[in-house]
Short mmCIF file of C-alpha atoms and ligand atoms in Angstrom, two decimals:
data_model
loop_
_atom_site.label_atom_id
_atom_site.label_comp_id
_atom_site.label_asym_id
_atom_site.label_seq_id
_atom_site.Cartn_x
_atom_site.Cartn_y
_atom_site.Cartn_z
CA UNK A 4 0.05 0.11 0.05
CA UNK A 5 1.07 3.45 -0.94
CA UNK A 6 -0.84 6.21 1.26
CA UNK A 7 -0.59 9.91 0.95
CA UNK A 8 -1.43 11.90 4.04
CA UNK A 9 -2.12 15.43 2.89
CA UNK A 10 -2.31 16.63 6.48
CA UNK A 11 -3.76 20.18 6.67
CA UNK A 12 -2.84 21.02 3.12
CA UNK A 13 -4.56 22.12 -0.01
CA UNK A 14 -7.81 23.90 -0.27
CA UNK A 15 -10.76 21.65 -1.65
CA UNK A 16 -10.16 23.37 -5.14
CA UNK A 17 -6.28 22.59 -4.84
CA UNK A 18 -7.07 19.02 -3.70
CA UNK A 19 -9.29 18.48 -6.61
CA UNK A 20 -6.77 19.74 -9.27
CA UNK A 21 -3.77 17.49 -7.68
CA UNK A 22 -5.99 14.65 -7.46
CA UNK A 23 -6.63 15.07 -11.04
CA UNK A 24 -3.11 15.03 -11.70
CA UNK A 25 -2.68 11.86 -9.84
CA UNK A 26 -5.45 10.04 -11.64
CA UNK A 27 -3.79 10.49 -14.85
CA UNK A 28 -0.14 9.90 -13.57
CA UNK A 29 -1.12 6.76 -11.46
CA UNK A 30 -3.21 5.08 -13.88
CA UNK A 31 -2.21 1.45 -14.51
CA UNK A 32 -0.47 1.05 -10.92
CA UNK A 33 -2.56 -1.73 -9.99
CA UNK A 34 -0.17 -3.88 -8.12
CA UNK A 35 -0.73 -2.24 -4.96
CA UNK A 36 -3.32 -0.23 -3.29
CA UNK A 37 -3.02 3.60 -3.57
CA UNK A 38 -4.84 5.86 -0.90
CA UNK A 39 -5.00 9.65 -0.71
CA UNK A 40 -5.96 11.18 2.52
CA UNK A 41 -7.18 14.92 1.80
CA UNK A 42 -8.88 17.19 4.37
CA UNK A 43 -12.35 16.57 5.32
CA UNK A 44 -13.63 19.39 3.37
CA UNK A 45 -12.20 18.26 0.32
CA UNK A 46 -13.08 14.83 0.42
CA UNK A 47 -16.30 15.11 -1.54
CA UNK A 48 -14.55 16.96 -4.53
CA UNK A 49 -11.85 14.56 -4.56
CA UNK A 50 -14.27 11.39 -4.57
CA UNK A 51 -15.56 13.04 -7.78
CA UNK A 52 -12.21 12.92 -9.42
CA UNK A 53 -10.82 9.63 -8.29
CA UNK A 54 -14.17 7.46 -8.29
CA UNK A 55 -13.55 5.83 -11.33
CA UNK A 56 -9.67 5.34 -10.76
CA UNK A 57 -7.59 3.17 -9.01
CA UNK A 58 -7.02 5.68 -6.28
CA UNK A 59 -8.98 4.94 -3.20
CA UNK A 60 -9.87 7.68 -0.62
CA UNK A 61 -8.64 7.60 3.07
CA UNK A 62 -9.63 10.25 5.87
CA UNK A 63 -7.13 11.51 8.27
CA UNK A 64 -9.38 10.82 11.54
CA UNK A 65 -12.69 10.05 12.44
CA UNK A 66 -14.60 9.85 15.77
CA UNK A 67 -16.08 6.70 17.17
CA UNK A 68 -19.79 7.77 17.27
CA UNK A 69 -22.35 7.82 14.76
CA UNK A 70 -23.75 11.38 15.37
CA UNK A 71 -24.66 13.59 18.28
CA UNK A 72 -23.24 16.27 20.41
CA UNK A 73 -19.10 15.95 19.44
CA UNK A 74 -18.87 19.45 17.80
CA UNK A 75 -15.99 19.63 15.54
CA UNK A 76 -16.04 15.63 14.89
CA UNK A 77 -16.59 13.63 11.85
CA UNK A 78 -18.28 9.91 12.08
CA UNK A 79 -17.43 6.89 9.90
CA UNK A 80 -20.84 6.69 8.62
CA UNK A 81 -20.26 10.61 7.14
CA UNK A 82 -17.06 9.39 5.56
CA UNK A 83 -18.18 6.22 4.08
CA UNK A 84 -21.28 8.52 2.61
CA UNK A 85 -18.34 10.27 0.71
CA UNK A 86 -16.52 7.27 -0.62
CA UNK A 87 -13.93 6.83 2.05
CA UNK A 88 -12.53 3.38 2.49
CA UNK A 89 -9.63 3.79 4.71
CA UNK A 90 -8.91 6.03 7.92
CA UNK A 91 -5.61 7.08 9.44
CA UNK A 92 -6.05 6.56 13.14
CA UNK A 93 -3.57 7.75 15.94
CA UNK A 94 -1.18 9.74 13.76
CA UNK A 95 1.53 11.15 16.14
CA UNK A 96 0.32 14.67 15.06
CA UNK A 97 -3.09 13.59 16.73
CA UNK A 98 -1.39 12.03 19.67
CA UNK A 99 0.96 14.89 20.35
CA UNK A 100 -1.04 17.98 19.30
CA UNK A 101 -4.65 16.71 20.16
CA UNK A 102 -3.85 14.79 23.07
CA UNK A 103 -5.19 11.03 21.62
CA UNK A 104 -4.40 8.45 23.88
CA UNK A 105 -4.13 4.59 23.38
CA UNK A 106 -7.45 4.11 24.76
CA UNK A 107 -9.38 6.35 22.39
CA UNK A 108 -7.45 5.17 19.34
CA UNK A 109 -8.81 1.84 20.52
CA UNK A 110 -12.13 3.08 20.44
CA UNK A 111 -11.68 4.55 16.88
CA UNK A 112 -10.15 1.48 15.42
CA UNK A 113 -12.83 -0.83 16.76
CA UNK A 114 -15.61 1.60 15.14
CA UNK A 115 -13.67 1.66 11.78
CA UNK A 116 -13.62 -1.98 11.47
CA UNK A 117 -17.33 -2.39 12.64
CA UNK A 118 -18.43 0.05 9.80
CA UNK A 119 -16.14 -1.48 7.32
CA UNK A 120 -13.51 1.12 7.18
CA UNK A 121 -9.67 0.32 6.87
CA UNK A 122 -7.82 1.64 9.80
CA UNK A 123 -4.26 2.83 9.06
CA UNK A 124 -3.25 2.43 12.63
CA UNK A 125 -0.10 4.79 13.45
CA UNK A 126 2.60 3.90 15.97
CA UNK A 127 6.21 5.10 16.61
CA UNK A 128 8.49 6.53 19.48
CA UNK A 129 9.76 9.66 19.98
CA UNK A 130 13.48 10.56 19.54
CA UNK A 131 13.85 10.70 23.19
CA UNK A 132 12.44 7.15 23.63
CA UNK A 133 14.55 6.05 20.96
CA UNK A 134 17.76 7.38 22.75
CA UNK A 135 16.51 6.07 25.95
CA UNK A 136 16.24 2.56 24.36
CA UNK A 137 12.79 2.54 25.05
CA UNK A 138 11.41 1.80 21.36
CA UNK A 139 10.54 -1.67 21.57
CA UNK A 140 8.58 -0.86 24.91
CA UNK A 141 6.66 1.84 23.32
CA UNK A 142 5.77 0.15 20.32
CA UNK A 143 4.65 -2.93 22.35
CA UNK A 144 2.30 -0.48 24.57
CA UNK A 145 0.88 1.23 21.35
CA UNK A 146 0.20 -2.03 19.74
CA UNK A 147 -1.30 -4.07 22.73
CA UNK A 148 -3.50 -0.99 23.63
CA UNK A 149 -4.39 -0.05 19.97
CA UNK A 150 -5.40 -3.45 19.08
CA UNK A 151 -7.07 -4.41 22.56
CA UNK A 152 -10.14 -6.73 22.34
CA UNK A 153 -9.73 -7.24 18.40
CA UNK A 154 -10.32 -10.80 17.28
CA UNK A 155 -8.16 -12.45 14.46
CA UNK A 156 -10.45 -11.81 11.80
CA UNK A 157 -10.73 -7.90 12.68
CA UNK A 158 -6.91 -7.52 13.26
CA UNK A 159 -6.08 -8.92 9.76
CA UNK A 160 -8.19 -5.95 8.41
CA UNK A 161 -5.96 -3.43 10.05
CA UNK A 162 -2.87 -1.71 8.35
CA UNK A 163 -0.04 -0.68 10.85
CA UNK A 164 2.03 2.39 10.07
CA UNK A 165 5.06 2.42 11.91
CA UNK A 166 6.26 6.06 12.02
CA UNK A 167 8.89 7.04 14.09
CA UNK A 168 8.02 10.50 15.55
CA UNK A 169 11.61 11.91 15.02
CA UNK A 170 11.46 11.03 11.38
CA UNK A 171 8.14 12.61 10.65
CA UNK A 172 8.42 15.83 8.43
CA UNK A 173 11.88 16.49 9.63
CA UNK A 174 13.85 14.88 6.66
CA UNK A 175 15.50 12.49 8.91
CA UNK A 176 14.59 9.10 7.54
CA UNK A 177 14.88 6.11 9.54
CA UNK A 178 17.67 3.94 7.92
CA UNK A 179 16.42 0.70 6.31
CA UNK A 180 17.96 -1.35 9.01
CA UNK A 181 15.94 0.80 11.85
CA UNK A 182 12.84 0.51 10.07
CA UNK A 183 12.95 -3.30 9.19
CA UNK A 184 13.98 -3.79 13.05
CA UNK A 185 11.05 -2.08 14.09
CA UNK A 186 8.69 -3.64 11.67
CA UNK A 187 10.08 -7.05 12.37
CA UNK A 188 9.53 -6.43 16.08
CA UNK A 189 5.87 -5.49 15.40
CA UNK A 190 5.19 -8.36 13.18
CA UNK A 191 6.55 -10.64 15.94
CA UNK A 192 4.78 -9.16 18.51
CA UNK A 193 1.57 -9.92 16.20
CA UNK A 194 2.28 -13.36 16.44
CA UNK A 195 2.82 -13.56 19.94
CA UNK A 196 -0.36 -11.83 20.70
CA UNK A 197 -2.60 -13.57 18.00
CA UNK A 198 -0.70 -15.97 15.69
CA UNK A 199 1.81 -16.58 12.79
CA UNK A 200 -0.76 -16.22 10.13
CA UNK A 201 -2.15 -12.94 11.41
CA UNK A 202 1.50 -11.67 11.64
CA UNK A 203 2.03 -12.48 8.21
CA UNK A 204 -1.27 -11.14 7.04
CA UNK A 205 -0.95 -7.53 8.24
CA UNK A 206 0.36 -4.82 6.37
CA UNK A 207 3.05 -2.78 7.82
CA UNK A 208 3.82 0.79 6.40
CA UNK A 209 6.94 2.85 7.02
CA UNK A 210 6.27 6.60 7.52
CA UNK A 211 8.66 9.58 8.30
CA UNK A 212 10.58 11.60 5.45
CA UNK A 213 9.92 9.05 2.84
CA UNK A 214 11.11 10.62 -0.50
CA UNK A 215 11.79 8.65 -3.95
CA UNK A 216 15.53 9.12 -3.18
CA UNK A 217 15.16 6.99 0.09
CA UNK A 218 12.22 4.89 -0.58
CA UNK A 219 13.82 1.94 -2.39
CA UNK A 220 16.12 0.78 0.17
CA UNK A 221 13.31 0.96 2.43
CA UNK A 222 10.73 -1.05 0.38
CA UNK A 223 12.85 -3.97 -0.35
CA UNK A 224 13.15 -4.74 3.39
CA UNK A 225 11.03 -7.89 3.68
CA UNK A 226 8.79 -6.64 6.39
CA UNK A 227 8.13 -3.15 5.11
CA UNK A 228 4.82 -3.25 3.14
CA UNK A 229 4.49 -0.01 1.74
CA UNK A 230 4.63 3.85 2.85
CA UNK A 231 2.43 6.33 4.62
CA UNK A 232 3.65 9.43 2.98
CA UNK A 233 3.31 12.98 4.21
CA UNK A 234 5.41 15.92 2.47
CA UNK A 235 6.36 13.88 -0.68
CA UNK A 236 2.56 12.87 -1.06
CA UNK A 237 1.85 16.66 -1.72
CA UNK A 238 3.78 16.73 -5.13
CA UNK A 239 4.51 14.73 -8.38
CA UNK A 240 7.34 12.73 -5.90
CA UNK A 241 4.11 10.69 -4.87
CA UNK A 242 4.06 9.34 -8.50
CA UNK A 243 7.70 8.50 -8.20
CA UNK A 244 6.94 6.55 -5.25
CA UNK A 245 4.45 4.66 -7.07
CA UNK A 246 6.94 3.80 -9.74
CA UNK A 247 9.70 2.61 -7.16
CA UNK A 248 6.91 0.25 -5.66
CA UNK A 249 6.00 -0.82 -9.05
CA UNK A 250 9.60 -1.76 -10.13
CA UNK A 251 10.33 -3.72 -6.84
CA UNK A 252 6.83 -5.62 -6.93
CA UNK A 253 7.79 -6.35 -10.58
C1 PEP B 28 3.11 11.38 7.76
O1 PEP B 28 2.60 12.42 7.89
O2 PEP B 28 2.61 10.44 7.95
C2 PEP B 28 4.48 11.65 7.41
C3 PEP B 28 5.14 10.10 7.46
O3 PEP B 28 5.02 12.85 7.01
P1 PEP B 28 6.14 13.03 6.34
O4 PEP B 28 6.25 11.85 5.23
O5 PEP B 28 6.26 14.48 5.91
O6 PEP B 28 7.50 12.75 7.21
#
């Protein structure tokens, strides 16, 4: 999977225009899933552009209730009506800036699954945690609490995005070895909590300063199944990333 997280960028008309560029440039890439996640207010216009293409629509967040007194929130039912098929949950910016906890993230993941949306569940350690040797500890807590209560069938539908916080938007990418080590750890953890079949079937993306210059080395690693891309998804470089994936997949 190649997923572009546009974050709080592009107005609805800019998003529509860029989606149109992507539809043309990415036609024919069918060996992996391509998602773009525009801001909520651009989803409807982007849907019109991508609806008969190979590009799927993701949202950047959601709340776990259907409707009600939750000012400023958006429900999965609303997203589904706009053609959304996946939703990013627990992005480090949501955790850090908006105070999202593992418990809240768990509720959102469960609700997304109940509504048939694919959760793109983000995990990752801060620089301080890495420097203190806590990376695996942090990842284990986030995975265990984020996936708490999910059965084997459900967990297979979750996409996990390993996004070291120190690599997001910083230009400092994890080395392929660092990323592979974390992905391998997460997969082994899934095998421990569930079983080997689950561990092998869960898609694990890498995210954090992915560019066409560094992506090949990451994507060829055995446990890296694709990327969640921020900055480089806002430009033509997203197409370059798709080309790299296609060349590796053959
Ligand atoms: C992200 O926002 O998920 C991300 C990985 O951002 P960037 O690629 O800009 O580091």
